[in-house]
Amino acid sequence: MAAVLLVLLMCATPALCARRCADCGSTIVPYPLSTGSDCGDQSYKIRCTGTHLLFDTLNNSYPISSISPESQRLTIEPSPFLSNTCITQDISTIGVQLNSSLPFNVTSSNTVIFLNCSEALLRSPLNCSSASLCHAYVNGSRGGDIGACRDAPICCTFRTGGSSTSYMIRVMESGCRAYRSFVNLDSSLPVSRWPKAGLELQWVLPLEPICKAQSECDSDSTCRSDPNLNGGGGVSRCFCHFGFHWDPIAALCAQDVTCQDPDGCGSNHNALIAGLTSGVGVAVIAAVIGVFVYRRHKRIKDAQDRLAQEREDILSSGGIKSAKLFTGKEIKKATNNFSKDRLLGTGGYGEVYYGTLDDGTVVAVKCAKLGNTKGTDQVLNEVRILCQVNHKNLLRILGCCVELEQPLLVYEYVPNGTLSDHLHGKSKLLTWDCRLSIAHATAEGLAYLHFSAVPPIYHRDVKSSNILLDEKLNAKVSDFGLSRLAHADLSHVSTCAQGTLGYLDPEYYRNYQLTDKSDVYSFGVVLLELLTSQKAIDFDRAQDDVNLAVYVQRLVEEERIMDAVDPALKEGATNLELETLKALGFLAVSCLEERRQSRPSMKEVAEELEYIITIATAKQIE
């Protein structure tokens, strides 16, 4: 009888019972993980062999050793070694390669020990030094599986979590041939007390269940078209009724909690009704209403003041100087009421004006066009992005104004135009050393967005016209209107492809998955502009060479990369200078790899540029 009652209680919410998959052996399969077509969420598929669970990657399968539905994480066992070797079996599939279109990602809790590495890894960002944790692992481990690795002296240690590693752990013949991963490793412990090897993955919380008819939803939800997809996209979901919200962990519509009063939610309401019906005179009622209106007005005013202070605090936390909320009067005075002779530029989003504040600070004021919803969204998005960053190579926001009809942003003024102006306009020629400096500064700014900003930021519109130069030709990355925040444990942001023709990552254009590698591709085109002094798209070139990236890649395949270099840079150049020109060209082409997994991270690009600059500087010393 008790067992029957327990089953009835578990199935009190029929939608939950219908959606969660049956246990796999002794292992519970929590929602949204799916082992069959009639349970779980079909985007979260795993496999049950009858006794244990398997997680499928693009080309391999790994046993699941643990699942934590509370934190939405699971741990898979790394691939075993080939017999009597220091090579993991999944080397044939280049290691763990997650499908980036699915909601699973490598978490930042993993410490990866790469083993049997080639000398090329000594120049990588990995820690391959003699003090690396991997040596402690190799020397302290027991058992035959690790024995062969003691004869492979080069090993490296790596902590996952950057956006470039959140969907892969790569092993290959030309890199490292084996690996082990440990979750939440305490490096102070001896190897004998390390946890069992495992790679932790996280899944994104699921949306409401997909449905085809109301019968597939429970009594607290309605089957209707998904409003987050354009026109519904032909997809319907079980959306919760008013007064309920979707609980993705429990997989049901949970009732909203609106009252925290321990004495009961209805007590105040009943007291008010009793008071009003007790025959108190009209004057008393009027007085009560008057007090209510006054208090309501005061609450609204206090809320507005708090909001203004919060915005100012947020702005201040991201700027070198104290960012502030400007009044409409201040902005109009600074720009001479947006006089046309103060206009610096016009774009699809709106206009930028030159201005001078009362303290003499020279500023640039960006304002969205009235009635232009897209422009307004971009300016507001830029406020949200810029208040979280502070780097010398990123354009600095001084504040914003919310009093006028259109949102306004106030920036530091960078007076020397854009990189595009200097490369393609009538400005003086930029020297090779100056171009390298601009490239390095830009790469450092973008690397900061990808690896140091919390959460990471994808710029989404990297191009030469968005790189500003000050009076000393120092670079400032600008225009964050299309930028997106990313979750540190996710490999991509799904969004409609936007950007500029000639700079747009073809993989992003195909699958609408924005990653840090999309910025790397765009920056690769900027490097080609610096190398060639040519435009990203130029219809004056031959029909097949209109796109600069395609044009240079063809020359590289024909082993004629130097034919693309600006003749003014080659003229009188020494052999060492020619080598740095060629090195930048190959770095640019590596950023333009078709598959984003093959592109370097922006941090690696910045380090390579620093190395090229070191060579160029050594040339000058000689």
Coordinates of C-alpha atoms in Angstrom, one line a residue:
M1 CA 0.0 0.0 0.0
A2 CA 2.8 2.4 0.9
A3 CA 4.5 1.7 -2.4
V4 CA 1.4 2.5 -4.3
L5 CA 1.0 5.7 -2.4
L6 CA 4.6 6.7 -3.2
V7 CA 4.0 6.1 -7.0
L8 CA 0.8 8.2 -6.8
L9 CA 2.7 11.1 -5.1
M10 CA 5.5 11.0 -7.7
C11 CA 3.0 11.2 -10.5
A12 CA 0.9 14.0 -9.0
T13 CA 2.3 16.2 -11.8
P14 CA 1.7 14.1 -14.9
A15 CA 3.9 16.2 -17.1
L16 CA 7.0 15.4 -15.0
C17 CA 6.3 11.6 -15.0
A18 CA 5.8 11.7 -18.8
R19 CA 9.0 13.6 -19.5
R20 CA 11.7 12.1 -17.2
C21 CA 13.4 9.0 -18.7
A22 CA 13.5 5.7 -16.8
D23 CA 16.6 4.8 -14.8
C24 CA 19.5 3.3 -16.6
G25 CA 20.4 0.3 -14.4
S26 CA 20.9 1.9 -11.0
T27 CA 21.5 5.4 -12.4
I28 CA 18.8 8.0 -12.3
V29 CA 18.4 9.9 -15.6
P30 CA 17.2 13.4 -14.6
Y31 CA 15.3 15.7 -16.9
P32 CA 16.2 17.0 -19.5
L33 CA 18.6 14.2 -20.4
S34 CA 17.0 11.8 -22.9
T35 CA 17.6 8.2 -23.5
G36 CA 14.7 7.7 -25.8
S37 CA 12.3 9.5 -28.2
D38 CA 9.4 9.6 -25.7
C39 CA 11.2 11.1 -22.7
G40 CA 13.4 14.0 -21.7
D41 CA 14.3 16.8 -24.1
Q42 CA 15.5 15.6 -27.5
S43 CA 18.3 18.2 -27.6
Y44 CA 19.9 16.5 -24.6
K45 CA 20.4 12.9 -25.9
I46 CA 22.5 10.4 -24.1
R47 CA 22.5 6.6 -24.5
C48 CA 21.7 3.8 -22.0
T49 CA 23.3 0.4 -22.7
G50 CA 21.1 -1.2 -20.1
T51 CA 23.6 -1.0 -17.2
H52 CA 25.4 2.3 -17.8
L53 CA 25.1 5.6 -19.7
L54 CA 27.2 6.9 -22.6
F55 CA 27.7 10.4 -23.8
D56 CA 28.2 10.8 -27.6
T57 CA 30.5 13.4 -29.1
L58 CA 30.9 14.1 -32.8
N59 CA 33.0 11.0 -33.4
N60 CA 33.2 9.1 -30.2
S61 CA 31.4 7.8 -27.1
Y62 CA 32.4 8.2 -23.4
P63 CA 31.0 6.5 -20.3
I64 CA 29.2 8.8 -17.9
S65 CA 30.5 8.4 -14.4
S66 CA 28.3 10.8 -12.5
I67 CA 25.4 13.2 -13.0
S68 CA 24.4 16.2 -10.9
P69 CA 21.0 17.6 -11.9
E70 CA 21.2 20.4 -9.3
S71 CA 24.2 22.0 -11.0
Q72 CA 23.3 20.7 -14.5
R73 CA 26.6 18.9 -14.8
L74 CA 27.8 15.4 -15.7
T75 CA 31.2 13.8 -15.7
I76 CA 32.5 11.5 -18.5
E77 CA 35.5 9.2 -18.3
P78 CA 38.5 10.1 -20.5
S79 CA 39.5 7.7 -23.3
P80 CA 41.8 4.9 -22.1
F81 CA 45.3 4.5 -23.4
L82 CA 46.2 2.2 -26.3
S83 CA 48.0 -0.9 -25.0
N84 CA 51.5 -0.2 -23.8
T85 CA 51.6 3.3 -25.2
C86 CA 51.2 6.9 -24.0
I87 CA 48.5 7.5 -26.6
T88 CA 44.8 7.7 -25.9
Q89 CA 42.4 5.7 -28.0
D90 CA 40.5 8.8 -29.1
I91 CA 43.5 10.3 -31.0
S92 CA 41.9 9.0 -34.1
T93 CA 39.0 11.4 -33.6
I94 CA 41.2 14.3 -32.4
G95 CA 40.1 13.8 -28.8
V96 CA 36.9 15.1 -27.2
Q97 CA 35.0 17.1 -29.9
L98 CA 31.6 18.3 -28.6
N99 CA 28.9 19.2 -31.1
S100 CA 28.7 23.0 -30.6
S101 CA 25.1 23.1 -31.7
L102 CA 24.0 21.1 -28.7
P103 CA 23.6 22.4 -25.2
F104 CA 26.7 20.8 -23.6
N105 CA 30.0 22.4 -22.8
V106 CA 33.2 21.7 -21.0
T107 CA 33.2 23.5 -17.6
S108 CA 35.9 25.6 -16.0
S109 CA 36.4 23.0 -13.2
N110 CA 38.7 20.7 -15.2
T111 CA 42.5 20.5 -14.9
V112 CA 43.8 18.7 -18.0
I113 CA 47.1 16.9 -18.1
F114 CA 48.4 16.7 -21.6
L115 CA 50.9 13.9 -22.1
N116 CA 53.4 12.8 -24.8
C117 CA 53.6 16.2 -26.4
S118 CA 55.7 17.4 -29.3
E119 CA 58.3 20.2 -29.0
A120 CA 55.9 22.6 -30.7
L121 CA 53.9 22.8 -27.5
L122 CA 56.8 24.4 -25.7
R123 CA 55.9 27.6 -27.6
S124 CA 52.2 27.4 -26.7
P125 CA 50.3 29.1 -23.9
L126 CA 50.1 25.8 -22.0
N127 CA 52.3 25.3 -18.9
C128 CA 54.9 22.8 -20.2
S129 CA 57.6 23.8 -17.7
S130 CA 59.5 21.4 -15.4
A131 CA 57.3 22.7 -12.6
S132 CA 54.1 21.9 -14.4
L133 CA 51.6 19.7 -12.5
C134 CA 51.8 17.1 -15.2
H135 CA 55.3 16.0 -14.1
A136 CA 54.0 15.4 -10.6
Y137 CA 51.2 13.3 -12.1
V138 CA 53.5 11.2 -14.3
N139 CA 56.0 10.6 -11.5
G140 CA 53.5 10.0 -8.8
S141 CA 51.1 7.7 -10.7
R142 CA 51.1 4.0 -10.3
G143 CA 49.9 1.4 -12.7
G144 CA 50.6 0.2 -16.3
D145 CA 48.4 2.7 -18.1
I146 CA 50.7 5.7 -17.2
G147 CA 54.0 3.8 -17.4
A148 CA 54.7 4.5 -21.1
C149 CA 54.3 8.3 -20.5
R150 CA 57.4 8.4 -18.3
D151 CA 59.5 7.9 -21.5
A152 CA 57.7 11.0 -23.1
P153 CA 59.4 13.9 -21.4
I154 CA 57.2 16.8 -22.7
C155 CA 53.9 17.2 -20.9
C156 CA 51.7 20.2 -20.2
T157 CA 49.0 21.3 -17.8
F158 CA 45.9 23.3 -18.8
R159 CA 42.9 24.7 -16.9
T160 CA 39.7 24.7 -19.1
G161 CA 37.2 27.5 -19.1
G162 CA 38.2 29.9 -21.9
S163 CA 35.6 30.2 -24.6
S164 CA 38.0 28.6 -27.1
T165 CA 38.2 25.4 -25.1
S166 CA 34.7 25.0 -23.9
Y167 CA 33.8 22.4 -26.5
M168 CA 37.0 20.4 -27.1
I169 CA 40.0 18.6 -25.6
R170 CA 42.3 18.0 -28.5
V171 CA 44.9 15.3 -29.0
M172 CA 46.8 14.7 -32.2
E173 CA 50.1 13.4 -33.6
S174 CA 51.5 16.9 -34.1
G175 CA 50.5 18.1 -30.6
C176 CA 49.9 16.0 -27.5
R177 CA 49.0 12.4 -28.0
A178 CA 47.3 11.6 -24.6
Y179 CA 45.5 13.4 -21.8
R180 CA 43.9 13.0 -18.4
S181 CA 41.4 15.4 -16.8
F182 CA 40.5 15.9 -13.2
V183 CA 37.5 17.8 -11.8
N184 CA 38.0 20.4 -9.0
L185 CA 41.6 19.2 -8.5
D186 CA 43.4 20.3 -5.3
S187 CA 46.9 20.5 -6.6
S188 CA 48.3 20.6 -3.1
L189 CA 47.3 17.0 -2.6
P190 CA 49.7 14.1 -3.4
V191 CA 48.8 12.3 -6.7
S192 CA 47.7 9.2 -4.7
R193 CA 44.8 11.4 -3.3
W194 CA 43.7 12.9 -6.6
P195 CA 40.2 12.1 -7.6
K196 CA 39.4 9.6 -10.3
A197 CA 40.1 11.0 -13.8
G198 CA 37.0 12.6 -15.4
L199 CA 36.0 15.5 -17.7
E200 CA 33.1 17.6 -16.4
L201 CA 30.5 18.9 -18.8
Q202 CA 27.6 21.3 -18.2
W203 CA 24.2 21.4 -19.9
V204 CA 22.2 24.6 -20.5
L205 CA 18.9 24.7 -18.6
P206 CA 16.1 23.5 -21.0
L207 CA 13.3 25.6 -22.4
E208 CA 9.6 24.6 -22.0
P209 CA 8.8 21.2 -23.6
I210 CA 8.0 21.0 -27.3
C211 CA 4.4 20.0 -28.0
K212 CA 2.2 19.3 -31.0
A213 CA -1.2 19.3 -29.1
Q214 CA -2.6 20.4 -25.8
S215 CA -2.8 16.8 -24.7
E216 CA 1.0 16.7 -24.5
C217 CA 1.0 19.5 -21.8
D218 CA -0.2 19.3 -18.2
S219 CA -3.1 21.3 -16.7
D220 CA -0.9 24.2 -15.7
S221 CA 0.4 25.0 -19.2
T222 CA -0.9 25.7 -22.8
C223 CA 0.5 24.4 -26.0
R224 CA 1.2 27.4 -28.2
S225 CA 3.7 28.8 -30.8
D226 CA 7.1 29.8 -29.5
P227 CA 7.2 33.6 -29.6
N228 CA 11.0 33.7 -29.3
L229 CA 11.3 32.2 -32.8
N230 CA 10.5 34.3 -35.9
G231 CA 6.8 33.6 -36.6
G232 CA 7.0 30.7 -34.2
G233 CA 9.3 28.8 -36.5
G234 CA 6.8 26.0 -36.6
V235 CA 7.7 25.1 -33.0
S236 CA 5.1 25.0 -30.1
R237 CA 5.9 24.6 -26.4
C238 CA 4.0 24.0 -23.2
F239 CA 4.0 27.5 -21.8
C240 CA 2.9 27.9 -18.2
H241 CA -0.3 29.7 -17.3
F242 CA -0.4 33.0 -15.5
G243 CA 0.6 32.6 -11.9
F244 CA 3.0 29.8 -12.8
H245 CA 6.6 29.7 -14.1
W246 CA 8.7 27.1 -15.8
D247 CA 11.0 25.2 -13.5
P248 CA 13.7 23.6 -15.8
I249 CA 15.2 21.5 -13.0
A250 CA 11.9 20.0 -11.7
A251 CA 10.6 20.0 -15.3
L252 CA 7.1 21.4 -14.4
C253 CA 5.2 24.6 -14.1
A254 CA 5.7 25.8 -10.5
Q255 CA 3.3 28.2 -8.8
D256 CA 4.6 31.7 -8.3
V257 CA 5.2 32.7 -4.7
T258 CA 3.7 36.2 -4.2
C259 CA 3.4 36.5 -0.5
Q260 CA 6.0 36.0 2.3
D261 CA 3.7 37.3 5.2
P262 CA 3.8 34.7 8.0
D263 CA 0.5 36.1 9.3
G264 CA -1.3 35.3 6.0
C265 CA -1.6 37.1 2.7
G266 CA -5.2 38.1 3.1
S267 CA -5.0 39.8 6.5
N268 CA -4.2 43.3 5.4
H269 CA -6.7 43.2 2.6
N270 CA -9.5 42.0 4.9
A271 CA -8.7 44.8 7.4
L272 CA -8.9 47.4 4.7
I273 CA -12.3 46.1 3.6
A274 CA -13.6 46.1 7.2
G275 CA -12.4 49.6 7.6
L276 CA -14.0 50.9 4.5
T277 CA -17.3 49.2 5.3
S278 CA -17.5 50.4 8.9
G279 CA -19.2 53.7 7.9
V280 CA -16.3 56.0 8.2
G281 CA -17.1 59.4 6.6
V282 CA -16.2 60.5 3.1
A283 CA -13.5 62.9 4.5
V284 CA -11.6 60.0 6.1
I285 CA -11.8 58.0 2.8
A286 CA -10.5 61.1 0.9
A287 CA -7.7 61.4 3.5
V288 CA -6.7 57.8 3.1
I289 CA -6.7 58.1 -0.7
G290 CA -4.6 61.3 -0.4
V291 CA -2.0 59.6 1.8
F292 CA -1.9 56.6 -0.6
V293 CA -1.3 58.8 -3.6
Y294 CA 1.4 60.7 -1.8
R295 CA 3.2 57.6 -0.7
R296 CA 2.9 56.1 -4.2
H297 CA 4.4 59.2 -5.7
K298 CA 7.2 59.1 -3.1
R299 CA 7.9 55.5 -3.9
I300 CA 8.1 56.1 -7.6
K301 CA 10.4 59.1 -7.0
D302 CA 12.6 57.1 -4.7
A303 CA 12.8 54.2 -7.2
Q304 CA 13.8 56.6 -9.9
D305 CA 16.5 58.1 -7.7
R306 CA 17.8 54.6 -6.9
L307 CA 17.8 53.6 -10.5
A308 CA 19.8 56.7 -11.5
Q309 CA 22.3 56.0 -8.7
E310 CA 22.6 52.4 -9.7
R311 CA 23.2 53.3 -13.3
E312 CA 25.9 55.8 -12.3
D313 CA 27.5 53.2 -10.0
I314 CA 27.5 50.6 -12.8
L315 CA 29.1 53.2 -15.2
S316 CA 31.7 54.2 -12.6
S317 CA 32.8 50.6 -12.0
G318 CA 33.9 50.3 -15.6
G319 CA 35.7 53.5 -16.3
I320 CA 39.1 55.0 -15.6
K321 CA 37.5 58.3 -14.6
S322 CA 34.2 58.4 -12.7
A323 CA 31.5 57.8 -15.3
K324 CA 28.3 59.7 -14.8
L325 CA 24.7 60.3 -15.9
F326 CA 24.7 63.5 -17.9
T327 CA 21.7 65.8 -18.1
G328 CA 20.1 66.7 -21.4
K329 CA 21.1 70.4 -20.8
E330 CA 24.8 69.4 -20.4
I331 CA 24.8 67.4 -23.6
K332 CA 23.1 70.1 -25.6
K333 CA 25.5 72.7 -24.3
A334 CA 28.5 70.5 -25.1
T335 CA 27.4 69.9 -28.7
N336 CA 26.0 73.4 -29.3
N337 CA 22.6 71.9 -29.5
F338 CA 23.8 69.1 -31.8
S339 CA 25.0 71.6 -34.4
K340 CA 25.7 70.2 -37.8
D341 CA 29.3 71.6 -37.7
R342 CA 29.9 69.3 -34.7
L343 CA 28.9 66.2 -36.7
L344 CA 31.7 63.7 -36.8
G345 CA 30.0 60.9 -38.6
T346 CA 26.7 59.2 -39.5
G347 CA 25.9 55.5 -39.5
G348 CA 22.9 53.2 -39.7
Y349 CA 22.3 53.5 -35.9
G350 CA 22.5 57.3 -35.7
E351 CA 25.1 60.1 -35.5
V352 CA 28.3 61.0 -33.6
Y353 CA 28.9 64.6 -32.5
Y354 CA 32.0 66.4 -31.2
G355 CA 31.5 68.2 -27.9
T356 CA 33.3 70.0 -25.0
L357 CA 32.2 69.7 -21.4
D358 CA 32.2 72.5 -18.9
D359 CA 35.5 71.2 -17.4
G360 CA 37.2 71.3 -20.9
T361 CA 37.0 67.6 -21.5
V362 CA 36.6 66.9 -25.2
V363 CA 34.1 64.1 -25.9
A364 CA 32.3 62.3 -28.7
V365 CA 28.5 61.9 -28.3
K366 CA 26.8 59.0 -30.0
C367 CA 23.0 59.3 -30.3
A368 CA 20.5 56.9 -31.8
K369 CA 18.1 58.2 -34.5
L370 CA 14.6 59.1 -33.3
G371 CA 12.2 56.2 -34.1
N372 CA 15.1 53.9 -35.2
T373 CA 14.4 50.9 -32.9
K374 CA 17.5 49.0 -34.1
G375 CA 19.8 52.0 -33.5
T376 CA 18.3 52.5 -30.0
D377 CA 18.9 48.8 -29.2
Q378 CA 22.5 49.1 -30.3
V379 CA 23.2 52.2 -28.2
L380 CA 21.6 50.7 -25.1
N381 CA 23.5 47.4 -25.7
E382 CA 26.7 49.4 -25.9
V383 CA 26.0 51.0 -22.5
R384 CA 25.5 47.5 -21.0
I385 CA 28.8 46.2 -22.6
L386 CA 31.1 49.2 -22.0
C387 CA 30.2 49.7 -18.4
Q388 CA 31.8 46.2 -17.8
V389 CA 35.2 46.8 -19.4
N390 CA 38.3 48.9 -18.7
H391 CA 41.3 48.4 -20.9
K392 CA 43.7 50.9 -22.4
N393 CA 43.1 49.6 -25.9
L394 CA 39.3 49.9 -25.7
L395 CA 37.3 53.1 -26.3
R396 CA 36.3 54.4 -22.9
I397 CA 32.8 55.4 -22.0
L398 CA 32.5 58.5 -19.8
G399 CA 28.7 58.3 -19.2
C400 CA 25.3 58.4 -20.8
C401 CA 22.2 60.6 -20.8
V402 CA 18.6 59.3 -20.4
E403 CA 16.7 62.6 -20.2
L404 CA 16.4 63.1 -23.9
E405 CA 14.1 61.2 -26.2
Q406 CA 16.9 59.1 -27.8
P407 CA 19.5 57.3 -25.7
L408 CA 23.0 59.0 -25.8
L409 CA 26.5 57.8 -25.0
V410 CA 29.4 60.0 -24.1
Y411 CA 32.9 58.8 -25.0
E412 CA 36.5 59.9 -24.7
Y413 CA 37.4 61.7 -27.9
V414 CA 40.0 60.0 -30.1
P415 CA 41.1 62.6 -32.6
N416 CA 43.1 60.9 -35.3
G417 CA 40.5 59.1 -37.3
T418 CA 40.2 55.3 -37.9
L419 CA 42.7 52.7 -39.1
S420 CA 40.7 52.5 -42.3
D421 CA 41.2 56.2 -42.9
H422 CA 45.0 55.8 -42.6
L423 CA 45.2 52.6 -44.7
H424 CA 42.8 53.5 -47.5
G425 CA 42.4 57.2 -47.4
K426 CA 44.8 60.1 -48.2
S427 CA 46.5 60.0 -44.8
K428 CA 50.3 59.5 -44.5
L429 CA 51.7 56.0 -44.9
L430 CA 51.8 54.0 -41.6
T431 CA 55.2 52.5 -41.1
W432 CA 55.6 48.8 -40.6
D433 CA 56.6 49.2 -37.0
C434 CA 53.5 51.3 -36.4
R435 CA 51.2 48.8 -38.1
L436 CA 52.6 46.0 -35.9
S437 CA 52.0 48.2 -32.8
I438 CA 48.4 48.8 -33.9
A439 CA 47.8 45.1 -34.6
H440 CA 49.2 44.1 -31.2
A441 CA 47.2 46.8 -29.3
T442 CA 44.0 45.7 -31.0
A443 CA 44.6 42.0 -30.3
E444 CA 45.3 42.8 -26.6
G445 CA 42.0 44.7 -26.4
L446 CA 40.0 41.9 -28.0
A447 CA 41.8 39.2 -25.9
Y448 CA 40.8 41.2 -22.8
L449 CA 37.1 41.0 -23.9
H450 CA 37.4 37.2 -24.5
F451 CA 39.4 36.1 -21.5
S452 CA 39.3 38.8 -18.8
A453 CA 35.9 40.4 -19.0
V454 CA 33.3 38.7 -16.8
P455 CA 31.3 37.3 -18.5
P456 CA 33.3 37.1 -21.8
I457 CA 32.3 39.6 -24.5
Y458 CA 32.2 38.9 -28.3
H459 CA 32.7 42.2 -30.2
R460 CA 30.9 40.9 -33.3
D461 CA 32.0 43.8 -35.6
V462 CA 35.8 43.9 -35.7
K463 CA 37.0 45.9 -38.7
S464 CA 39.5 48.6 -39.5
S465 CA 36.9 51.4 -39.4
N466 CA 36.1 50.4 -35.8
I467 CA 39.8 50.8 -34.7
L468 CA 40.4 54.5 -33.7
L469 CA 43.8 56.0 -33.5
D470 CA 44.8 58.8 -31.1
E471 CA 47.4 61.5 -31.7
K472 CA 50.2 59.1 -31.1
L473 CA 48.6 56.4 -33.3
N474 CA 47.7 54.2 -30.4
A475 CA 44.8 51.9 -31.2
K476 CA 41.4 52.0 -29.5
V477 CA 38.8 49.3 -30.3
S478 CA 35.3 51.0 -30.7
D479 CA 31.7 50.4 -31.5
F480 CA 30.2 47.8 -29.2
G481 CA 26.7 48.1 -30.5
L482 CA 26.6 44.6 -31.8
S483 CA 28.6 43.0 -29.0
R484 CA 27.2 40.1 -27.0
L485 CA 27.9 38.8 -23.5
A486 CA 28.7 35.1 -23.2
H487 CA 28.4 32.6 -20.4
A488 CA 31.9 31.5 -19.4
D489 CA 30.9 27.8 -19.7
L490 CA 29.2 28.0 -23.1
S491 CA 30.9 27.7 -26.4
H492 CA 28.7 30.1 -28.4
V493 CA 25.9 32.6 -28.4
S494 CA 23.1 31.7 -30.8
T495 CA 22.1 34.9 -32.7
C496 CA 21.2 36.1 -36.1
A497 CA 24.4 36.7 -38.2
Q498 CA 25.3 40.4 -38.2
G499 CA 28.5 42.2 -39.1
T500 CA 30.2 43.7 -42.1
L501 CA 30.7 42.2 -45.5
G502 CA 34.2 41.0 -46.0
Y503 CA 34.9 40.6 -42.2
L504 CA 32.1 38.1 -41.4
D505 CA 33.1 34.7 -40.2
P506 CA 31.6 32.3 -42.8
E507 CA 30.9 29.6 -40.2
Y508 CA 29.0 32.2 -38.1
Y509 CA 27.1 33.1 -41.2
R510 CA 26.1 29.5 -41.8
N511 CA 25.1 28.4 -38.3
Y512 CA 24.4 31.6 -36.5
Q513 CA 26.7 30.5 -33.6
L514 CA 28.7 33.5 -32.4
T515 CA 32.0 32.6 -30.7
D516 CA 35.3 34.3 -29.8
K517 CA 36.7 32.7 -33.0
S518 CA 34.2 34.9 -35.0
D519 CA 36.2 37.9 -33.8
V520 CA 39.4 36.1 -34.6
Y521 CA 38.3 35.7 -38.2
S522 CA 37.4 39.4 -38.5
F523 CA 40.7 40.4 -37.0
G524 CA 42.5 38.2 -39.5
V525 CA 41.0 40.4 -42.2
V526 CA 42.2 43.5 -40.4
L527 CA 45.8 41.9 -40.3
L528 CA 45.5 41.5 -44.1
E529 CA 44.5 45.1 -44.5
L530 CA 47.6 46.2 -42.5
L531 CA 49.8 43.9 -44.6
T532 CA 48.4 44.8 -48.0
S533 CA 46.9 48.3 -47.5
Q534 CA 43.9 47.0 -49.5
K535 CA 40.2 47.0 -48.6
A536 CA 38.4 44.0 -47.3
I537 CA 36.0 44.2 -50.2
D538 CA 37.1 45.9 -53.4
F539 CA 35.3 45.6 -56.8
D540 CA 38.3 47.1 -58.5
R541 CA 40.2 43.7 -58.0
A542 CA 39.5 40.8 -60.3
Q543 CA 36.1 39.1 -60.0
D544 CA 37.5 36.1 -58.0
D545 CA 39.6 38.4 -55.8
V546 CA 37.0 40.9 -54.7
N547 CA 37.1 39.5 -51.2
L548 CA 40.5 40.2 -49.6
A549 CA 40.6 37.1 -47.5
V550 CA 39.8 34.8 -50.5
Y551 CA 42.4 36.7 -52.6
V552 CA 45.3 36.3 -50.1
Q553 CA 44.4 32.7 -49.3
R554 CA 44.7 31.9 -53.0
L555 CA 48.1 33.5 -53.1
V556 CA 49.2 31.5 -50.0
E557 CA 48.1 28.2 -51.8
E558 CA 50.2 29.3 -54.8
E559 CA 53.1 30.0 -52.4
R560 CA 53.0 33.7 -53.5
I561 CA 52.1 35.4 -50.2
M562 CA 54.6 38.2 -50.7
D563 CA 52.8 39.2 -53.9
A564 CA 50.0 40.5 -51.6
V565 CA 52.2 42.7 -49.5
D566 CA 52.0 46.5 -49.9
P567 CA 54.9 47.3 -52.3
A568 CA 55.8 50.4 -50.1
L569 CA 56.5 48.0 -47.2
K570 CA 58.7 45.7 -49.3
E571 CA 60.7 48.6 -50.8
G572 CA 64.1 48.7 -49.2
A573 CA 63.2 46.1 -46.6
T574 CA 65.9 43.8 -45.1
N575 CA 65.7 40.1 -45.1
L576 CA 64.6 40.1 -41.5
E577 CA 61.9 42.7 -42.2
L578 CA 60.7 40.6 -45.1
E579 CA 60.4 37.6 -42.7
T580 CA 58.2 39.6 -40.3
L581 CA 56.0 40.6 -43.2
K582 CA 55.7 37.0 -44.2
A583 CA 55.1 35.9 -40.5
L584 CA 52.2 38.4 -40.2
G585 CA 50.7 37.1 -43.4
F586 CA 50.7 33.5 -42.2
L587 CA 49.3 34.6 -38.8
A588 CA 46.5 36.3 -40.6
V589 CA 45.7 33.3 -42.7
S590 CA 45.6 31.0 -39.6
C591 CA 42.9 33.4 -38.2
L592 CA 40.9 32.8 -41.4
E593 CA 40.8 29.0 -41.2
E594 CA 37.4 27.6 -42.4
R595 CA 36.8 25.6 -39.2
R596 CA 36.9 27.8 -36.1
Q597 CA 38.5 25.0 -34.1
S598 CA 41.6 25.4 -36.2
R599 CA 41.9 29.1 -35.5
P600 CA 44.1 30.4 -32.7
S601 CA 42.6 32.2 -29.8
M602 CA 42.9 36.0 -29.6
K603 CA 45.3 35.6 -26.7
E604 CA 47.5 33.4 -28.9
V605 CA 47.3 35.9 -31.7
A606 CA 48.4 38.7 -29.3
E607 CA 51.4 36.6 -28.1
E608 CA 52.4 35.8 -31.7
L609 CA 52.3 39.5 -32.6
E610 CA 54.4 40.3 -29.6
Y611 CA 57.0 37.7 -30.8
I612 CA 57.0 39.3 -34.3
I613 CA 57.5 42.7 -32.7
T614 CA 60.4 41.3 -30.7
I615 CA 62.1 40.2 -34.0
A616 CA 61.4 43.6 -35.6
T617 CA 62.9 45.4 -32.5
A618 CA 65.9 43.2 -32.5
K619 CA 66.5 44.3 -36.1
Q620 CA 66.5 47.9 -35.0
I621 CA 69.0 47.3 -32.2
E622 CA 71.4 45.6 -34.6

